[in-house]
Each structure stands twice: as C-alpha cells, then as structure tokens.
Coordinates of N, CA and C in Angstrom, one line a residue:
X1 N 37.9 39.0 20.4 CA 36.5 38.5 20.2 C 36.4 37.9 18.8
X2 N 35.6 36.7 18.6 CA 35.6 36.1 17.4 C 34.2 35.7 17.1
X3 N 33.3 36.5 16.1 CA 32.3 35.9 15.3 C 32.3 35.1 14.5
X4 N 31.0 33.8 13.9 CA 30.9 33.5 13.0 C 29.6 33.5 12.4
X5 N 29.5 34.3 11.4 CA 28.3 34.6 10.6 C 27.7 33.5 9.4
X6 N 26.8 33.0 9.4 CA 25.9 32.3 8.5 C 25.1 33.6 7.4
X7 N 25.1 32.7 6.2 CA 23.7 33.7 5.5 C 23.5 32.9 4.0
X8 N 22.4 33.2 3.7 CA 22.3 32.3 2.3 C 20.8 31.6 2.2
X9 N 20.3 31.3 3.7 CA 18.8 30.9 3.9 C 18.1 31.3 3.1
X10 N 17.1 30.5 2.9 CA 15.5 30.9 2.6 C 14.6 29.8 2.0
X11 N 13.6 30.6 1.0 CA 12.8 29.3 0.9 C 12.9 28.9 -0.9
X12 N 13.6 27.3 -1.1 CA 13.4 27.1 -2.2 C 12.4 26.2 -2.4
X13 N 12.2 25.7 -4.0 CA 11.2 24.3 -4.1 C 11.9 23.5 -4.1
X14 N 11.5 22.2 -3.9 CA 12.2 21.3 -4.2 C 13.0 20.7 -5.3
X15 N 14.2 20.4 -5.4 CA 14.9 19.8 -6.3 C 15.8 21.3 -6.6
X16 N 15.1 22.2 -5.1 CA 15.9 23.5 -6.3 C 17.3 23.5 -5.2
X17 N 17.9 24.8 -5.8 CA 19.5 24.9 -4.8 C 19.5 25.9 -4.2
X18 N 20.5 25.9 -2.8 CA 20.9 27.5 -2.1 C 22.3 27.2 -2.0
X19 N 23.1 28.3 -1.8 CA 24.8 28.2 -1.0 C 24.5 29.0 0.0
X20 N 25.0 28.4 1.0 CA 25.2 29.1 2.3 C 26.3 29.0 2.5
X21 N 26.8 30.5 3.1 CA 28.1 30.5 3.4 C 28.4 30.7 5.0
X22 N 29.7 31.0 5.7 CA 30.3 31.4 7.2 C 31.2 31.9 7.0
X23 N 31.4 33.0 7.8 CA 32.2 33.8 7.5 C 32.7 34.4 8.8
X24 N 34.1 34.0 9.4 CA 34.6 33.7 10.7 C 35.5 35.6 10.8
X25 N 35.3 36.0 11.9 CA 36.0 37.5 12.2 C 36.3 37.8 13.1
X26 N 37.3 38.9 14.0 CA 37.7 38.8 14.8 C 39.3 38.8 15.1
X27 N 39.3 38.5 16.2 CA 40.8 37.7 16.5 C 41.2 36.7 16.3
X28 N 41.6 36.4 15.0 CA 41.5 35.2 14.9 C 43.3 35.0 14.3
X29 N 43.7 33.6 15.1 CA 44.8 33.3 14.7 C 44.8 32.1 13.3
X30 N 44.7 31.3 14.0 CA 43.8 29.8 12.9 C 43.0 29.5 13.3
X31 N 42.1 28.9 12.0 CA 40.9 28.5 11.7 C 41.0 26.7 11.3
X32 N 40.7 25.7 12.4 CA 40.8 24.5 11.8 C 40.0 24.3 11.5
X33 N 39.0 23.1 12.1 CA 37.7 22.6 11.0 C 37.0 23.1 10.5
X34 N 36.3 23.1 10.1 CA 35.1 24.0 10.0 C 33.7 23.3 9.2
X35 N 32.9 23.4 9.8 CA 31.5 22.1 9.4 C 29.7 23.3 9.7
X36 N 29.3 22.2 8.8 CA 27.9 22.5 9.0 C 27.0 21.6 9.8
X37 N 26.3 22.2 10.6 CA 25.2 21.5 11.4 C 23.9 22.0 10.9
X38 N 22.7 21.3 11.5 CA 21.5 21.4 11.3 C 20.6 21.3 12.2
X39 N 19.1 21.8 12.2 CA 18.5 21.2 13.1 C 16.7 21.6 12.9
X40 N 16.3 20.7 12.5 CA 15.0 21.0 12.7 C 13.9 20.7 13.7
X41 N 12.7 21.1 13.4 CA 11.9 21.7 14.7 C 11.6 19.9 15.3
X42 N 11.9 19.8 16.2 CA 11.3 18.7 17.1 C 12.4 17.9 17.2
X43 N 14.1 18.1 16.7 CA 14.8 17.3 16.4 C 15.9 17.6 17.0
X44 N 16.9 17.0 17.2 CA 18.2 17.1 17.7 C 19.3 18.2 16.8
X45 N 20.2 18.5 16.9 CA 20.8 18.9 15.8 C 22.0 17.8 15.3
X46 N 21.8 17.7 14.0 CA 23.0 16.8 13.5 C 24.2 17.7 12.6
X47 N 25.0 17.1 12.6 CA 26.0 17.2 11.7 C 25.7 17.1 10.4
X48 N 25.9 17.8 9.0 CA 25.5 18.0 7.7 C 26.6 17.8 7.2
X49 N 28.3 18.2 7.5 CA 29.5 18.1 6.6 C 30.5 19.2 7.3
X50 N 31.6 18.4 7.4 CA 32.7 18.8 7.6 C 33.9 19.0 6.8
X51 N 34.9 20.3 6.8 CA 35.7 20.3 6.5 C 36.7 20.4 7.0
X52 N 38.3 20.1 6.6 CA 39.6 20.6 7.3 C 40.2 21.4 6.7
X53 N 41.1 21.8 7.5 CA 42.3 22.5 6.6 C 42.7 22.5 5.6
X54 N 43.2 20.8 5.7 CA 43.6 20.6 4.5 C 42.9 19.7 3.0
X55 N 41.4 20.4 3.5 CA 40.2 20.2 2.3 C 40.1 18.9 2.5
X56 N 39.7 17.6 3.4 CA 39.3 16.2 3.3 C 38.1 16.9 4.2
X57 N 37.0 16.4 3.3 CA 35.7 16.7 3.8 C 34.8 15.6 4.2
X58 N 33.7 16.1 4.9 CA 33.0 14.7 5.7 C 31.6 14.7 5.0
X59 N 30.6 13.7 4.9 CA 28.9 14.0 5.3 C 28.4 13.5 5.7
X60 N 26.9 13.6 6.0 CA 26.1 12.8 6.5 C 25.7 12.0 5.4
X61 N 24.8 10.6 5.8 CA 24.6 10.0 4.6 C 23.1 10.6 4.0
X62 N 22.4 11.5 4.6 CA 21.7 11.8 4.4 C 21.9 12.8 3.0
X63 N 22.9 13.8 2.9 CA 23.3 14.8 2.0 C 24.5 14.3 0.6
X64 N 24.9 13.4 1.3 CA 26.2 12.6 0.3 C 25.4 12.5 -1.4
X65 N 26.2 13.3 -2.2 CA 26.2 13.4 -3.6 C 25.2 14.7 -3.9
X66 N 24.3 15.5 -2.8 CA 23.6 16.5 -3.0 C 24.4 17.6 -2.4
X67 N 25.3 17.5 -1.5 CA 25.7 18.8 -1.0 C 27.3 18.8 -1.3
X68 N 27.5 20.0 -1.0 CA 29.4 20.0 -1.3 C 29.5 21.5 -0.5
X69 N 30.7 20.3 0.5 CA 31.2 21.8 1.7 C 32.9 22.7 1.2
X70 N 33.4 23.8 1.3 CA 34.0 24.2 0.7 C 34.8 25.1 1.5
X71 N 35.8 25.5 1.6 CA 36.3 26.8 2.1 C 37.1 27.5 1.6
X72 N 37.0 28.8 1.6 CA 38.2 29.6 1.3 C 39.1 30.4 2.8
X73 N 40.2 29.5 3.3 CA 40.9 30.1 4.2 C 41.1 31.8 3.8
X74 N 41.6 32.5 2.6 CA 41.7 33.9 2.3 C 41.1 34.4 2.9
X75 N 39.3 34.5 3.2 CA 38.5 35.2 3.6 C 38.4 34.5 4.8
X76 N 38.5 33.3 5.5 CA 37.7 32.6 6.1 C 36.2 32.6 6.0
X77 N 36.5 31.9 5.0 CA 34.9 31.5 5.0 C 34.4 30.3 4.4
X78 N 33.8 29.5 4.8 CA 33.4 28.2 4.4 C 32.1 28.4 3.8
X79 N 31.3 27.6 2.6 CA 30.6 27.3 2.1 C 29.7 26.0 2.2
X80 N 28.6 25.9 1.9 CA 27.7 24.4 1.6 C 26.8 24.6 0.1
X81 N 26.8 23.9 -0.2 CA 26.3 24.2 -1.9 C 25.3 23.2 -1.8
X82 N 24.0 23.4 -1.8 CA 23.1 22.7 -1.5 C 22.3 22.4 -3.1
X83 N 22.5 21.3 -3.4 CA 21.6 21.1 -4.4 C 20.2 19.7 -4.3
X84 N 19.6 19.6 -5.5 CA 18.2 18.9 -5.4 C 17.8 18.8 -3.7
X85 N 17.6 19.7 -3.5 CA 17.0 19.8 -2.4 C 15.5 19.6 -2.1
X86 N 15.0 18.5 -0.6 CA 14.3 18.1 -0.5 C 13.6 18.7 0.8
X87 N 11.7 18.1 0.9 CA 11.7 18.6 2.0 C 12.4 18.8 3.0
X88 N 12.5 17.5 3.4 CA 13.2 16.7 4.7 C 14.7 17.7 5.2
X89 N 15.0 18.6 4.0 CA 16.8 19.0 4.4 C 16.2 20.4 4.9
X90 N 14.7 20.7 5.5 CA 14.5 22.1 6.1 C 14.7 21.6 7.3
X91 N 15.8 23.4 8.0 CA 16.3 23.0 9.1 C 16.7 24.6 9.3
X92 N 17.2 24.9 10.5 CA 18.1 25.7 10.8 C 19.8 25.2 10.4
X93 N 20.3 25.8 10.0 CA 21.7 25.1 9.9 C 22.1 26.1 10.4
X94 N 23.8 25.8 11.0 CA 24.5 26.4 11.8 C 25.8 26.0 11.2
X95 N 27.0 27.2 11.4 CA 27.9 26.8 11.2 C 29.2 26.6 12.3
X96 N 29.9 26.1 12.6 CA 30.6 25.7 13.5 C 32.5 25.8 13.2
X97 N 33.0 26.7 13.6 CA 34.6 26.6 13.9 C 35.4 26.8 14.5
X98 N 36.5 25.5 13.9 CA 37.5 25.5 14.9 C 38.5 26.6 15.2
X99 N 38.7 27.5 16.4 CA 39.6 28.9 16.3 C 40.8 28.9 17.1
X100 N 41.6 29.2 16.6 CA 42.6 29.9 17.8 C 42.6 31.3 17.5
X101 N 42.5 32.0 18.7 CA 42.6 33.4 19.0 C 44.1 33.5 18.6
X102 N 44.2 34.8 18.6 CA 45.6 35.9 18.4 C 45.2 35.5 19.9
X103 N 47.2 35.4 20.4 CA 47.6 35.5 21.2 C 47.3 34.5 22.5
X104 N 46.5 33.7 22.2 CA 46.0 32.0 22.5 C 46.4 30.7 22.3
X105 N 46.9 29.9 23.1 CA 47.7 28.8 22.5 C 46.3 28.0 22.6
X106 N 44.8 27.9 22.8 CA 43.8 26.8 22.9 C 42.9 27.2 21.7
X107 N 42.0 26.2 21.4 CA 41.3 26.4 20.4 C 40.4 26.4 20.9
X108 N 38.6 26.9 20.2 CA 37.6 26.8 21.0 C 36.9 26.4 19.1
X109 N 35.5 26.3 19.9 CA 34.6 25.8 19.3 C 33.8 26.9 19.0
X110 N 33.1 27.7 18.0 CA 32.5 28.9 18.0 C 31.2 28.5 16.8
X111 N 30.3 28.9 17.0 CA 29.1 28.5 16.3 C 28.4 29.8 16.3
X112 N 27.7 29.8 15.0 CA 26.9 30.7 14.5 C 25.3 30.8 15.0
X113 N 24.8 31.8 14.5 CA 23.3 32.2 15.0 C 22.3 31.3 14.5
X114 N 23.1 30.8 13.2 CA 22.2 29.9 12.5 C 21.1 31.1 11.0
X115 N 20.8 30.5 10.0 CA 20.3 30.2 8.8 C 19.3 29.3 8.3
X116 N 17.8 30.4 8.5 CA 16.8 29.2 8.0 C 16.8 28.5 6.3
X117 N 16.8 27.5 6.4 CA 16.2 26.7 4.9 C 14.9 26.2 5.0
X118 N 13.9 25.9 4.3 CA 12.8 25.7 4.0 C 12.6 25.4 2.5
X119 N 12.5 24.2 2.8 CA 11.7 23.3 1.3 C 10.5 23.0 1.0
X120 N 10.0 23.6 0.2 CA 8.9 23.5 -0.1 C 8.0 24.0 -1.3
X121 N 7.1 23.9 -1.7 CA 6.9 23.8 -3.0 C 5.1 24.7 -2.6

C-alpha cells in the first residue's frame, strides 16, 4: 500500500510565502516524477510544476520565477516553495507520484488528498 501526503496549506496575504511539502510511504520501490497540481473552485485542475529524478523541473507559466519545486529522494518527499503569492494562486493543490511498488515491475500514478491555499489579504 502506498500513500501520499500533502501539508503546509493555509491562509497567507498577498505577496506573502508557504512551502508545501509530499511525502510518499509505503511500499515503495521507486519514486519517478513527482509534480504539483492545482485546482480551484469552478476550475479544472492544472498542472503547477514538475519534477524528475534527476532534478530537471517543469512550470506553469503562470508560477515561473515565483515558485520552486524540489525533492529530497532520502525521505521521499517533494516540496513547492511558494513565494509573492497572489490571489489568483488559491487553490486546492495536490501532489502527484510516480511509484513502483516493492515487488511490482509497473508504475502507477498516486495523488494526494490535497492542501488548501488561500490568498488573501
């Protein structure tokens, strides 16, 4: 069985920062991508930033030069480092990874409960 836990939410002002982290547990053999999503009320969920294995990370253009995604494979656990943050980046975010089980040659896709943000002043 393999969890992945979010936590770090809540409510800042604007221009202010949160880190949110995931933190993957379980049976876990490897851990490849591993990325943040998002999704606010009335909206689809998007993609916020990705990472690999081997640390080449991705973003949306909406977060590019405000956010920075991170991981530490030791713990498994990925990070987002959220700075000048704006209304518009309140959302549920969710974290998403890539897993191979112990004793599994397939990977699966495993996502978290999700972590509210709220911007606001």
């Amino acid at each position: 069985q393999v969890q992945v836990v979010e936590s770090g939410g809540g409510l800042v002002q604007p221009g202010g920062s949160l880190r949110l982290s995931c933190v993957a547990s379980g049976s876990i053999f490897s851990i490849y991508a591993m990325g943040w999503y998002r999704q606010a009320p009335g909206k689809q969920r998007e993609l916020v930033a990705t990472i690999t294995t081997g640390g080449s990370s991705n973003y949306a253009d909406s977060v590019k030069g405000r956010f920075t995604v991170s991981r530490d494979d030791a713990k498994n656990t990925a990070y987002l480092q959220m700075n000048s943050l704006k209304p518009e980046d309140t959302a549920v975010y969710y974290c998403n990874a890539d897993i191979q089980r112990l004793g599994s040659r397939y990977r699966f896709r495993y996502w978290g409960q999700g972590t509210q943000v709220t911007v606001s002043s």
